[in-house]
Amino acid sequence: MWPGKAYPLGATYDGFGTNFAIFSEVAEQVELCLFDGDGTETRMTLPEVDGFVWHGFIPNIQPGQRYGYRIHGPYDPANGHRCNPNKLVLCPYSKAIDGEFQWNQSLFGYNFGDPDSRNDDDSAASMPKSVVINPYFDWGVDRPPGHEYADSVIYEAHVKGLTKTHPDIPEAIRGTYAAVGHPAMIDHLKSLGVTAIELMPVHHFVNDSTLIEKGLTNYWGYNTIGFFAPDPKYSSNPAPGGQVQEFKAMVRALHEAGIEVILDVVYNHTAEGNHLGPTLSMRGIDNAAYYRLVDDDKRYYMDYTGTGNSLNVGHPHSLQLIMDSLRYWVTEMHVDGFRFDLASTLAREFYDVDKLSTFFELVQQDPTVSQVKLIAEPWDVGPGGYQVGGFPPQWTEWNGKYRDTVRDYWRGEPATLDEFASRLTGSADLYEHTGRRPVASINFVVAHDGFTLRDLVSYNEKHNEANGEDNRDGESHNRSWNCGVEGPTDDPEINALRAKQQRNFLTTLLLSQGVPMIAHGDELGRTQQGNNNVYCQDNELSWINWDSVDTDLMEFTRTVSALRAAHPVFRRRRFFSGDPVRHRGGGGLSDIMWFAPDGSEMTDEDWASGFAKTIGVYLNGQGIPHLDVRGQRIIDDSFMLFFNAHHEPIEFALPPENFAKAWIPVIYTADQVAEESKPYDAEAKVNIDARSMMVLRSAPQE
């Protein structure tokens, strides 16, 4: 063992040997434990410590070497310390982790039934091991696609759920990173106009013992134990560290197709849980530094996440861990952005949520992390945690208010029209005051957490009995409508209405200002049979069934997405002003105008009418205020959008000739197939079916 270096943290192979470095402010001695293939353990004391970083270098340690640490230090839970050298702990900077947790008493620092006791059973045989990786990879000419937010279509997906049953992907790689990067999957994503795939957690995560006892598993993966390590459960390469190479190959293939990779990351908590949880990594290394503890009784953990603990983002080494992880995934793994789970938790330095907390300041000034896509899930379960619209200017946010409003509008709830208009136009009420633009709003109707799109129109109530919690888990207020019958039905009218409602949601989503996000399989008619919380269902219930695809819905989605991509009026980079467009071709018409069904402009009384469920929207293609990359003014066709959430057909009047002499229907959700049809003259009457919308494009000038 040579002295080595205190930076970088983790295990770093340089071609000659490996440097090991780990932070612990409370440690009195740190043992590096090396494991042979048969599990034989060799312990070596790290010889140097600088700034509470223990380190050493060993020549000839090669990639594939498995290792862990034993931390000698205080075991004093009342003061927040839980060191115990009998517990092997994973390196917080593990680039790969090999093996599974074997749930038994040895993983816990106390004796079952007596949380105040100390347990000294050796945990090494029951622990997975950190792995030294080979950092070298042939990236070729890989470069980030660099799509502008305004031009983006995000596709939220689970690595396994997306690919596990796809018939055109070789069976040996289904459910893996290699499957996501397979040409069959890439072709599907491109056909939808997807510019970025947002992968649900791929950081190494833990399958909870409570779920395993029920015969279930942690399917979603929001239970991280390794912020640098791609989980091998999604790898077809069984070699220790093979998951790293496979993940990089997936990113390279997606980039070649022009598709960005965004990771759903969980930095707000870890899998070690509360004071009754296991000792797996940071708890046994420096508990008080890594976790938020209750001030007046440090045996217990602050829990803003509902999972037992919260990471201590007020400590510099915890912050360094997060920032080092983010930079690693950008620079070494070539990902293009992050969606931060329960991001409000990261803002909690003390008690209140503070959007200018240290974490966000660090991101703001980091030359690497600040340049990728940063998406916040802007809420947590703590007091004041709902922070939609409250994040710093460079951040975008999952817009939960968009989801709720659009669901309410299309299920016919009263008094939603004015807020629906705001959500349709980019939610200026939430974002404009902080200098942000429409792209700050990541629009979604459905995400992994909740009903699928098909289930949203098929169930009034959740049906989560398979989760083993007597249907108590999952959201109960889903803003869903089953169209008259709960669950599957043979009634052709109800099935037709459900299909139309799905088209309404997808069209609204893709043509709203902001950034649309589609949940995987919603374009295919995927169902979870009414289960709105499949976090523990790693089976056919949660996987896409590629043998049962709604091809009409898929083609419809492709058509609407192509319309969005072809017309910048749906991808504005600035909010509508409502001011007249005076330049040539603008005709003095506003960049946006709102119409009642009779063709008159909406009045304050119309907006205030609680029963109103119909509206027409004029989007002026001459009123796009920004320039293209060559400095030329962007000019587009103009569009009329008619929305009718009423239970009866409504006749709309088209505007007069100064808007356009004729209008061509390009999308009509009452039809299964979106296609252009015969033009309507100016001021003509257009009949819009019950619970339908129509999109009309201005005809070219003769």
GROMACS .gro file of N, CA and C in nm, residues 552-641:
model
  270
  552ASP      N    1  -5.367   0.212  -3.404
  552ASP     CA    2  -5.430   0.338  -3.444
  552ASP      C    3  -5.382   0.452  -3.355
  553LEU      N    4  -5.377   0.428  -3.224
  553LEU     CA    5  -5.332   0.531  -3.132
  553LEU      C    6  -5.185   0.564  -3.156
  554MET      N    7  -5.105   0.464  -3.183
  554MET     CA    8  -4.964   0.488  -3.210
  554MET      C    9  -4.946   0.576  -3.334
  555GLU      N   10  -5.018   0.545  -3.441
  555GLU     CA   11  -5.007   0.626  -3.563
  555GLU      C   12  -5.060   0.767  -3.539
  556PHE      N   13  -5.168   0.778  -3.463
  556PHE     CA   14  -5.222   0.909  -3.432
  556PHE      C   15  -5.118   0.993  -3.357
  557THR      N   16  -5.053   0.932  -3.257
  557THR     CA   17  -4.951   1.003  -3.180
  557THR      C   18  -4.837   1.050  -3.270
  558ARG      N   19  -4.796   0.964  -3.362
  558ARG     CA   20  -4.690   1.002  -3.455
  558ARG      C   21  -4.730   1.122  -3.540
  559THR      N   22  -4.855   1.124  -3.582
  559THR     CA   23  -4.902   1.234  -3.667
  559THR      C   24  -4.903   1.366  -3.591
  560VAL      N   25  -4.954   1.365  -3.467
  560VAL     CA   26  -4.958   1.489  -3.389
  560VAL      C   27  -4.817   1.536  -3.355
  561SER      N   28  -4.729   1.444  -3.320
  561SER     CA   29  -4.591   1.481  -3.290
  561SER      C   30  -4.522   1.541  -3.412
  562ALA      N   31  -4.549   1.486  -3.528
  562ALA     CA   32  -4.490   1.540  -3.652
  562ALA      C   33  -4.543   1.681  -3.679
  563LEU      N   34  -4.670   1.705  -3.649
  563LEU     CA   35  -4.727   1.839  -3.667
  563LEU      C   36  -4.655   1.938  -3.576
  564ARG      N   37  -4.633   1.899  -3.452
  564ARG     CA   38  -4.561   1.987  -3.360
  564ARG      C   39  -4.420   2.017  -3.411
  565ALA      N   40  -4.352   1.913  -3.458
  565ALA     CA   41  -4.214   1.931  -3.505
  565ALA      C   42  -4.207   2.021  -3.628
  566ALA      N   43  -4.312   2.017  -3.710
  566ALA     CA   44  -4.310   2.092  -3.837
  566ALA      C   45  -4.347   2.239  -3.820
  567HIS      N   46  -4.406   2.274  -3.705
  567HIS     CA   47  -4.460   2.410  -3.692
  567HIS      C   48  -4.411   2.476  -3.564
  568PRO      N   49  -4.324   2.575  -3.577
  568PRO     CA   50  -4.269   2.643  -3.459
  568PRO      C   51  -4.372   2.720  -3.379
  569VAL      N   52  -4.492   2.741  -3.432
  569VAL     CA   53  -4.594   2.811  -3.355
  569VAL      C   54  -4.635   2.729  -3.233
  570PHE      N   55  -4.611   2.598  -3.235
  570PHE     CA   56  -4.637   2.513  -3.119
  570PHE      C   57  -4.514   2.498  -3.029
  571ARG      N   58  -4.403   2.560  -3.067
  571ARG     CA   59  -4.277   2.542  -2.994
  571ARG      C   60  -4.214   2.679  -2.965
  572ARG      N   61  -4.297   2.773  -2.928
  572ARG     CA   62  -4.249   2.909  -2.903
  572ARG      C   63  -4.150   2.912  -2.787
  573ARG      N   64  -4.052   2.998  -2.800
  573ARG     CA   65  -3.951   3.014  -2.696
  573ARG      C   66  -3.985   3.127  -2.599
  574ARG      N   67  -4.089   3.203  -2.630
  574ARG     CA   68  -4.133   3.311  -2.542
  574ARG      C   69  -4.283   3.302  -2.524
  575PHE      N   70  -4.329   3.360  -2.415
  575PHE     CA   71  -4.472   3.359  -2.386
  575PHE      C   72  -4.546   3.449  -2.484
  576PHE      N   73  -4.673   3.419  -2.505
  576PHE     CA   74  -4.759   3.506  -2.583
  576PHE      C   75  -4.773   3.640  -2.511
  577SER      N   76  -4.781   3.746  -2.591
  577SER     CA   77  -4.799   3.880  -2.533
  577SER      C   78  -4.943   3.927  -2.543
  578GLY      N   79  -5.017   3.875  -2.641
  578GLY     CA   80  -5.153   3.925  -2.666
  578GLY      C   81  -5.155   4.053  -2.744
  579ASP      N   82  -5.037   4.103  -2.782
  579ASP     CA   83  -5.029   4.229  -2.856
  579ASP      C   84  -5.047   4.205  -3.006
  580PRO      N   85  -5.097   4.307  -3.078
  580PRO     CA   86  -5.110   4.294  -3.224
  580PRO      C   87  -4.974   4.278  -3.291
  581VAL      N   88  -4.973   4.200  -3.397
  581VAL     CA   89  -4.852   4.180  -3.476
  581VAL      C   90  -4.857   4.278  -3.593
  582ARG      N   91  -4.768   4.379  -3.590
  582ARG     CA   92  -4.779   4.490  -3.686
  582ARG      C   93  -4.695   4.472  -3.811
  583HIS      N   94  -4.594   4.382  -3.806
  583HIS     CA   95  -4.506   4.373  -3.921
  583HIS      C   96  -4.579   4.312  -4.040
  584ARG      N   97  -4.515   4.313  -4.154
  584ARG     CA   98  -4.576   4.266  -4.277
  584ARG      C   99  -4.629   4.123  -4.262
  585GLY      N  100  -4.751   4.104  -4.297
  585GLY     CA  101  -4.813   3.973  -4.289
  585GLY      C  102  -4.883   3.949  -4.158
  586GLY      N  103  -4.856   4.031  -4.055
  586GLY     CA  104  -4.920   4.011  -3.926
  586GLY      C  105  -5.065   4.052  -3.924
  587GLY      N  106  -5.100   4.147  -4.010
  587GLY     CA  107  -5.240   4.187  -4.023
  587GLY      C  108  -5.295   4.259  -3.903
  588GLY      N  109  -5.210   4.299  -3.810
  588GLY     CA  110  -5.259   4.366  -3.690
  588GLY      C  111  -5.330   4.275  -3.593
  589LEU      N  112  -5.328   4.144  -3.619
  589LEU     CA  113  -5.391   4.048  -3.530
  589LEU      C  114  -5.297   4.013  -3.415
  590SER      N  115  -5.353   3.981  -3.301
  590SER     CA  116  -5.271   3.943  -3.186
  590SER      C  117  -5.200   3.811  -3.212
  591ASP      N  118  -5.093   3.786  -3.134
  591ASP     CA  119  -5.022   3.659  -3.151
  591ASP      C  120  -5.106   3.542  -3.102
  592ILE      N  121  -5.203   3.571  -3.014
  592ILE     CA  122  -5.298   3.468  -2.971
  592ILE      C  123  -5.432   3.535  -2.944
  593MET      N  124  -5.540   3.468  -2.979
  593MET     CA  125  -5.674   3.519  -2.954
  593MET      C  126  -5.764   3.403  -2.914
  594TRP      N  127  -5.863   3.434  -2.828
  594TRP     CA  128  -5.952   3.334  -2.772
  594TRP      C  129  -6.094   3.362  -2.817
  595PHE      N  130  -6.164   3.257  -2.860
  595PHE     CA  131  -6.297   3.275  -2.918
  595PHE      C  132  -6.399   3.185  -2.850
  596ALA      N  133  -6.519   3.242  -2.835
  596ALA     CA  134  -6.634   3.163  -2.796
  596ALA      C  135  -6.685   3.088  -2.918
  597PRO      N  136  -6.771   2.988  -2.900
  597PRO     CA  137  -6.819   2.911  -3.016
  597PRO      C  138  -6.886   2.994  -3.124
  598ASP      N  139  -6.950   3.106  -3.088
  598ASP     CA  140  -7.017   3.187  -3.190
  598ASP      C  141  -6.923   3.273  -3.272
  599GLY      N  142  -6.794   3.264  -3.247
  599GLY     CA  143  -6.696   3.340  -3.323
  599GLY      C  144  -6.658   3.472  -3.262
  600SER      N  145  -6.721   3.510  -3.152
  600SER     CA  146  -6.685   3.634  -3.084
  600SER      C  147  -6.566   3.610  -2.991
  601GLU      N  148  -6.489   3.717  -2.967
  601GLU     CA  149  -6.378   3.702  -2.874
  601GLU      C  150  -6.429   3.682  -2.732
  602MET      N  151  -6.355   3.603  -2.657
  602MET     CA  152  -6.394   3.574  -2.519
  602MET      C  153  -6.398   3.702  -2.436
  603THR      N  154  -6.500   3.715  -2.354
  603THR     CA  155  -6.513   3.828  -2.262
  603THR      C  156  -6.482   3.780  -2.121
  604ASP      N  157  -6.470   3.878  -2.030
  604ASP     CA  158  -6.447   3.842  -1.890
  604ASP      C  159  -6.560   3.754  -1.838
  605GLU      N  160  -6.681   3.782  -1.883
  605GLU     CA  161  -6.795   3.702  -1.841
  605GLU      C  162  -6.784   3.559  -1.892
  606ASP      N  163  -6.734   3.544  -2.016
  606ASP     CA  164  -6.716   3.409  -2.070
  606ASP      C  165  -6.614   3.331  -1.988
  607TRP      N  166  -6.504   3.397  -1.955
  607TRP     CA  167  -6.400   3.328  -1.878
  607TRP      C  168  -6.450   3.289  -1.739
  608ALA      N  169  -6.535   3.374  -1.680
  608ALA     CA  170  -6.581   3.351  -1.544
  608ALA      C  171  -6.693   3.248  -1.536
  609SER      N  172  -6.747   3.209  -1.652
  609SER     CA  173  -6.858   3.115  -1.652
  609SER      C  174  -6.811   2.977  -1.607
  610GLY      N  175  -6.860   2.932  -1.493
  610GLY     CA  176  -6.814   2.806  -1.438
  610GLY      C  177  -6.852   2.685  -1.519
  611PHE      N  178  -6.957   2.698  -1.603
  611PHE     CA  179  -7.003   2.582  -1.679
  611PHE      C  180  -6.941   2.574  -1.818
  612ALA      N  181  -6.865   2.675  -1.859
  612ALA     CA  182  -6.809   2.676  -1.994
  612ALA      C  183  -6.704   2.567  -2.010
  613LYS      N  184  -6.716   2.488  -2.115
  613LYS     CA  185  -6.622   2.378  -2.141
  613LYS      C  186  -6.575   2.379  -2.286
  614THR      N  187  -6.601   2.488  -2.358
  614THR     CA  188  -6.564   2.496  -2.499
  614THR      C  189  -6.490   2.627  -2.525
  615ILE      N  190  -6.392   2.621  -2.613
  615ILE     CA  191  -6.315   2.741  -2.645
  615ILE      C  192  -6.243   2.721  -2.777
  616GLY      N  193  -6.222   2.830  -2.849
  616GLY     CA  194  -6.141   2.831  -2.970
  616GLY      C  195  -6.017   2.916  -2.948
  617VAL      N  196  -5.905   2.873  -3.001
  617VAL     CA  197  -5.777   2.942  -2.983
  617VAL      C  198  -5.716   2.969  -3.120
  618TYR      N  199  -5.679   3.095  -3.145
  618TYR     CA  200  -5.610   3.133  -3.268
  618TYR      C  201  -5.463   3.155  -3.237
  619LEU      N  202  -5.375   3.084  -3.306
  619LEU     CA  203  -5.231   3.100  -3.292
  619LEU      C  204  -5.177   3.163  -3.419
  620ASN      N  205  -5.124   3.283  -3.406
  620ASN     CA  206  -5.079   3.361  -3.520
  620ASN      C  207  -4.938   3.319  -3.560
  621GLY      N  208  -4.924   3.253  -3.674
  621GLY     CA  209  -4.794   3.207  -3.721
  621GLY      C  210  -4.700   3.319  -3.758
  622GLN      N  211  -4.754   3.441  -3.774
  622GLN     CA  212  -4.670   3.557  -3.803
  622GLN      C  213  -4.620   3.624  -3.674
  623GLY      N  214  -4.668   3.576  -3.562
  623GLY     CA  215  -4.640   3.644  -3.437
  623GLY      C  216  -4.538   3.577  -3.349
  624ILE      N  217  -4.446   3.501  -3.411
  624ILE     CA  218  -4.340   3.434  -3.334
  624ILE      C  219  -4.226   3.535  -3.316
  625PRO      N  220  -4.193   3.574  -3.192
  625PRO     CA  221  -4.104   3.688  -3.171
  625PRO      C  222  -3.955   3.659  -3.187
  626HIS      N  223  -3.914   3.531  -3.184
  626HIS     CA  224  -3.771   3.503  -3.187
  626HIS      C  225  -3.725   3.471  -3.329
  627LEU      N  226  -3.594   3.470  -3.347
  627LEU     CA  227  -3.532   3.446  -3.477
  627LEU      C  228  -3.475   3.306  -3.483
  628ASP      N  229  -3.451   3.258  -3.605
  628ASP     CA  230  -3.387   3.128  -3.619
  628ASP      C  231  -3.236   3.144  -3.603
  629VAL      N  232  -3.163   3.034  -3.620
  629VAL     CA  233  -3.018   3.036  -3.595
  629VAL      C  234  -2.944   3.127  -3.691
  630ARG      N  235  -3.006   3.159  -3.805
  630ARG     CA  236  -2.941   3.249  -3.902
  630ARG      C  237  -2.985   3.394  -3.885
  631GLY      N  238  -3.062   3.419  -3.780
  631GLY     CA  239  -3.108   3.555  -3.755
  631GLY      C  240  -3.229   3.595  -3.836
  632GLN      N  241  -3.294   3.500  -3.900
  632GLN     CA  242  -3.412   3.530  -3.981
  632GLN      C  243  -3.538   3.518  -3.895
  633ARG      N  244  -3.636   3.603  -3.925
  633ARG     CA  245  -3.762   3.597  -3.852
  633ARG      C  246  -3.835   3.468  -3.886
  634ILE      N  247  -3.885   3.402  -3.785
  634ILE     CA  248  -3.956   3.275  -3.804
  634ILE      C  249  -4.101   3.304  -3.842
  635ILE      N  250  -4.144   3.250  -3.954
  635ILE     CA  251  -4.282   3.266  -4.001
  635ILE      C  252  -4.343   3.127  -4.016
  636ASP      N  253  -4.464   3.112  -3.970
  636ASP     CA  254  -4.531   2.983  -3.975
  636ASP      C  255  -4.674   3.003  -4.020
  637ASP      N  256  -4.741   2.892  -4.049
  637ASP     CA  257  -4.885   2.897  -4.072
  637ASP      C  258  -4.954   2.936  -3.942
  638SER      N  259  -5.074   2.986  -3.956
  638SER     CA  260  -5.157   3.012  -3.839
  638SER      C  261  -5.248   2.892  -3.816
  639PHE      N  262  -5.295   2.879  -3.691
  639PHE     CA  263  -5.377   2.764  -3.656
  639PHE      C  264  -5.497   2.807  -3.571
  640MET      N  265  -5.607   2.735  -3.590
  640MET     CA  266  -5.721   2.742  -3.500
  640MET      C  267  -5.733   2.609  -3.427
  641LEU      N  268  -5.748   2.616  -3.296
  641LEU     CA  269  -5.770   2.496  -3.215
  641LEU      C  270  -5.907   2.509  -3.148
   0.00000   0.00000   0.00000
